[in-house]
Coordinates of C-alpha atoms in Angstrom, one line a residue:
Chain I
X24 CA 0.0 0.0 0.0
X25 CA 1.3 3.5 -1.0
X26 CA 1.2 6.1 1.6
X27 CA 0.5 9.9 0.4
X28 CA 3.3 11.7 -1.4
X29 CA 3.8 15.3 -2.5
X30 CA 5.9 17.1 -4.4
X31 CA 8.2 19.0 -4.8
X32 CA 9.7 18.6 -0.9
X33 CA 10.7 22.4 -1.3
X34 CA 9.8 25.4 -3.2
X35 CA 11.3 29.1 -3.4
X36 CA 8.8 31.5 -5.0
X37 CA 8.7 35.4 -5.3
X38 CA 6.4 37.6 -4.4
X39 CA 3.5 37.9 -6.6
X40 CA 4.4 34.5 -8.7
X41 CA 1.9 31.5 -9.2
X42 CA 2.5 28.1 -7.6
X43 CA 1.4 24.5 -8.0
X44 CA 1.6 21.8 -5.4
X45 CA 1.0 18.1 -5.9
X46 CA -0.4 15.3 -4.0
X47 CA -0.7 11.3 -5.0
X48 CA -3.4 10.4 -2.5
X49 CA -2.8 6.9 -0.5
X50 CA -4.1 4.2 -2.4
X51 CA -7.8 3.2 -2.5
X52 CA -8.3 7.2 -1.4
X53 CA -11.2 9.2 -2.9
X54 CA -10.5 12.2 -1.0
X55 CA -8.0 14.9 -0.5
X56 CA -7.8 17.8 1.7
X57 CA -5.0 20.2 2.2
X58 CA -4.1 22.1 5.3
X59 CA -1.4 25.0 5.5
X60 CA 1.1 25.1 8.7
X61 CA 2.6 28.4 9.5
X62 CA 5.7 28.3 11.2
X63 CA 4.9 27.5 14.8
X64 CA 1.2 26.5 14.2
X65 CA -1.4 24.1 13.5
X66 CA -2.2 23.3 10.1
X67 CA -5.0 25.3 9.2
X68 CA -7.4 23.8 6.7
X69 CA -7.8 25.5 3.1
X70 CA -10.0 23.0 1.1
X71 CA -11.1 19.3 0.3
X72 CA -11.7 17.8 -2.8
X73 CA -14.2 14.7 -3.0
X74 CA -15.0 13.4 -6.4
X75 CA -13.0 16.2 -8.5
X76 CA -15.5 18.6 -6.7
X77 CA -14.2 20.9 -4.1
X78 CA -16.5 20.0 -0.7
X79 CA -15.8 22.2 1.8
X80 CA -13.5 25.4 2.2
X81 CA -11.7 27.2 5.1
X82 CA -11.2 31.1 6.0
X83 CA -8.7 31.1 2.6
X84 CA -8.9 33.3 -0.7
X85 CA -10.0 32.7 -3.8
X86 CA -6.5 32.7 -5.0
X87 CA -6.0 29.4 -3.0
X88 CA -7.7 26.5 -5.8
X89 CA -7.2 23.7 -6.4
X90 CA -8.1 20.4 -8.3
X91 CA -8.7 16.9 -8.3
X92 CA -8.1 14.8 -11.2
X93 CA -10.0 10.9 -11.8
X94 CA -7.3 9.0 -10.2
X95 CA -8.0 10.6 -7.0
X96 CA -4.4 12.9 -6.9
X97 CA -4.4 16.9 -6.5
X98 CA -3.0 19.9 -7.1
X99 CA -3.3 23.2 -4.7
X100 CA -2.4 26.4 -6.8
X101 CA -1.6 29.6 -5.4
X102 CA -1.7 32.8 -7.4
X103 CA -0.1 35.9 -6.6
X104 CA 2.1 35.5 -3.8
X105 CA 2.5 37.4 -0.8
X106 CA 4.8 36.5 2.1
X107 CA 2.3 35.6 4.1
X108 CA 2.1 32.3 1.9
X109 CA 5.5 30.9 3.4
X110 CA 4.0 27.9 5.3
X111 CA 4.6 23.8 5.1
X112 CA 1.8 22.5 2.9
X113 CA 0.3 19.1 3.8
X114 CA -2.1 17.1 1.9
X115 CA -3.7 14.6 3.5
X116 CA -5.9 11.7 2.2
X117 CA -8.6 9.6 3.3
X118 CA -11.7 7.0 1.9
X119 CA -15.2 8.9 2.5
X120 CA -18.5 7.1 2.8
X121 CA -21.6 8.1 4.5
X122 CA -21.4 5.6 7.6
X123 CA -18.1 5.6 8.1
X124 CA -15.0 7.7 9.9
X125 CA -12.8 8.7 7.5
X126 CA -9.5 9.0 8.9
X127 CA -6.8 11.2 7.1
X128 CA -3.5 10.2 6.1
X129 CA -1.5 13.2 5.8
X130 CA 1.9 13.6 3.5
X131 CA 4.9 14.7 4.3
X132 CA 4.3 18.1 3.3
X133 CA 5.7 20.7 1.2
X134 CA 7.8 23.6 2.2
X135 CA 6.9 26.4 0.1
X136 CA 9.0 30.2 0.9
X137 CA 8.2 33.3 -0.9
X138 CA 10.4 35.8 -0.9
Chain O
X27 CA -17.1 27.9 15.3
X28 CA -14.7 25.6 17.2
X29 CA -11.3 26.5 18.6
X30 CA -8.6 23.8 20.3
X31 CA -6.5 25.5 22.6
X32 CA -3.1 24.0 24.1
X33 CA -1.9 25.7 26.7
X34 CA 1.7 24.2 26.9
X35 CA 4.1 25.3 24.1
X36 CA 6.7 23.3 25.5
X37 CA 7.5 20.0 27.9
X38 CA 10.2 17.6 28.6
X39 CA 10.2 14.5 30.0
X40 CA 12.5 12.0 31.2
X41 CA 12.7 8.6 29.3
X42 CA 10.6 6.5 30.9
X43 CA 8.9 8.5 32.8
X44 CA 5.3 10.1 32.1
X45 CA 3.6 13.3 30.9
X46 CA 0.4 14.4 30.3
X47 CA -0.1 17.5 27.4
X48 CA -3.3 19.1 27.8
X49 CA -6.1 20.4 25.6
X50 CA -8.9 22.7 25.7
X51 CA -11.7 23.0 23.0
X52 CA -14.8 24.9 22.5
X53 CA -18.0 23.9 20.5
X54 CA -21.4 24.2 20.5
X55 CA -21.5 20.7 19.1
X56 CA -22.2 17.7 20.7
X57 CA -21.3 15.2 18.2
X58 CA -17.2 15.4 17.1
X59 CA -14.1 13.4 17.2
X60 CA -11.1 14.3 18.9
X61 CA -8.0 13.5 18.2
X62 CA -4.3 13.6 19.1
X63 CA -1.7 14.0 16.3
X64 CA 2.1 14.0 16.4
X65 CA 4.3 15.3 14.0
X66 CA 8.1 14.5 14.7
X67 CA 11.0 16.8 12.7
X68 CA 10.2 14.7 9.3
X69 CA 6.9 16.4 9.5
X70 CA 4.9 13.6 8.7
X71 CA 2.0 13.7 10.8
X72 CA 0.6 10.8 12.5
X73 CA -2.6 10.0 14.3
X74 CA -1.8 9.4 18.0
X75 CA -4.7 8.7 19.4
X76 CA -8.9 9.0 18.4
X77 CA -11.6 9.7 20.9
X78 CA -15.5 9.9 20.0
X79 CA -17.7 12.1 21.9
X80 CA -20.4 10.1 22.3
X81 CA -18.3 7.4 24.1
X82 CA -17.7 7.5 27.8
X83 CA -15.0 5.7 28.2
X84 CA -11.5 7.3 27.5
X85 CA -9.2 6.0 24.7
X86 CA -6.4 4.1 25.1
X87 CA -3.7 2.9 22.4
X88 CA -0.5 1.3 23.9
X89 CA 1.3 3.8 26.1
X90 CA -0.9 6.6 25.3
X91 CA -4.1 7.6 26.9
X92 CA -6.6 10.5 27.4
X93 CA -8.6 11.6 30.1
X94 CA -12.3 13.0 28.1
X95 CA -13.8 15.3 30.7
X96 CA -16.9 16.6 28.1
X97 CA -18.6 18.5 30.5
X98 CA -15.3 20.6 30.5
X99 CA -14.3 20.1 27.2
X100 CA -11.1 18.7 28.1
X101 CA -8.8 15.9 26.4
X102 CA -5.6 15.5 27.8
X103 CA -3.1 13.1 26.3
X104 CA -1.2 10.9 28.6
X105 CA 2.3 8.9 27.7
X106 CA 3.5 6.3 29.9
X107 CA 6.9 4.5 29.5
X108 CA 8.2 7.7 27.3
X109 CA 10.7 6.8 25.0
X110 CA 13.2 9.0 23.0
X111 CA 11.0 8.0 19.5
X112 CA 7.9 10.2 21.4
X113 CA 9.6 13.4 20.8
X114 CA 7.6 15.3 18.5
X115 CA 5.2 18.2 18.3
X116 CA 1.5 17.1 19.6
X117 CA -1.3 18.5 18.2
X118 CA -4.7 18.0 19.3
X119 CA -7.4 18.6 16.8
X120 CA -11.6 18.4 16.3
X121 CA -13.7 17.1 13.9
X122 CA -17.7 17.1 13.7
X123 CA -19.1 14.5 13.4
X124 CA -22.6 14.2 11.7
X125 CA -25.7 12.1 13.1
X126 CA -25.5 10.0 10.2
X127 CA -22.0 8.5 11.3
X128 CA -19.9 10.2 8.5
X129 CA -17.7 13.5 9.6
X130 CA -17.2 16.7 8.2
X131 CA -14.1 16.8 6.1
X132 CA -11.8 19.3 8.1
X133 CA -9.3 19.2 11.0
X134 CA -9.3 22.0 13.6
X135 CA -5.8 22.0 15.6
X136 CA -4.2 23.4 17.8
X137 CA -0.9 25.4 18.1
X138 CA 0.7 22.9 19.3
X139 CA 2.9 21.4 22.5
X140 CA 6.7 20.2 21.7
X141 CA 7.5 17.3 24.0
X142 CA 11.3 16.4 24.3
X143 CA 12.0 13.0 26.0
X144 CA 15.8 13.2 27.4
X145 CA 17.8 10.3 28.1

């Protein structure tokens, strides 16, 4: 069984550039949320993707998106960058149903650092 | 809206010996998870520890425990035995849970408590 990956492990971005971040969800995983961690904080959630349909969204701007693709992966794009955006980016998958917990498996994150 | 508060950026503990990290939350809710996470330097985090609201009795997986006082919306995490592999950042997190038995999809943590086991 695959665990959840990401990619790249680091990142160095300007101010006001565009970014994408990638996650391979753990196998047999139909959903994907991402959180962002602030240096010294909880992750904070931004979105989660169910289905290719984004189901549920935290205090984030629109320039946070994101998508799912069939096989279940995703990518979190961030437009315009401010500094404020310099965090460790996790994704973190789990398998949804109605009657069930759906535990989250989280990655091992991406370090993204705007300057 | 929820909110998880830990009061205790930092703790250390002896190898072998145990600690207890605490945990706060608010919520209006009465059906939720809780949970305790750790996330050691490699930043992969890793559930700890679940707890359901709706059960009485407290969790308990291995060397780690919680005490679930509702009424005070309280959920320490207790390690016994602490080894040099528990040091890590603990997080303590919420999730609502929905009457049909599914959960709502996000994660509410906390700031955080960095445990330090010396030898």
């Amino acid at each position: 069984e695959t665990g959840v990956t990401q990619s790249p492990t680091h990142l160095i971005k300007t101010r006001g550039q565009q970014v994408t971040l990638r996650c391979s969800s753990q196998s047999g995983h139909n959903t994907v949320s991402w959180y962002q961690q602030a240096l010294g904080q909880g992750p904070q959630f931004i979105f989660q993707y169910y289905r290719e349909e984004e189901n549920g969204r935290g205090n984030f701007p629109p320039r946070f998106s994101g998508l799912q693709f069939p096989n279940y992966s995703s990518e979190l794009n961030v437009n315009a960058l401010e500094l404020d955006d310099s965090a460790l980016y996790l994704c973190a998958s789990s398998w949804r149903t109605g009657d069930n917990y759906n535990e989250q498996f989280f990655g091992p994150g991406t370090r993204l650092t705007v300057l | 809206a929820q909110t998880v508060t830990q009061s205790q950026p930092e703790m250390s503990v002896q190898e072998a010996e145990t600690v207890t990290l605490s945990c706060t939350y608010d919520t209006s809710e009465s059906n939720y998870y809780l949970f305790w996470y750790k996330q050691p330097p490699s930043r992969q985090m890793i559930l700890v520890i679940r707890q359901e609201a709706y059960k009485q009795q407290n969790a308990t997986e291995n060397r780690f425990s919680v005490n679930f006082q509702k009424a005070a919306k309280s959920f320490s995490l207790k390690i016994s035995d602490s080894q040099l592999g528990d040091t890590a950042m603990y997080f303590c997190a919420f999730m609502k849970r929905f009457d049909y038995g599914g959960s709502q999809g996000n994660l509410i943590f906390g700031k955080g408590t960095k445990l330090s086991v010396k030898p």
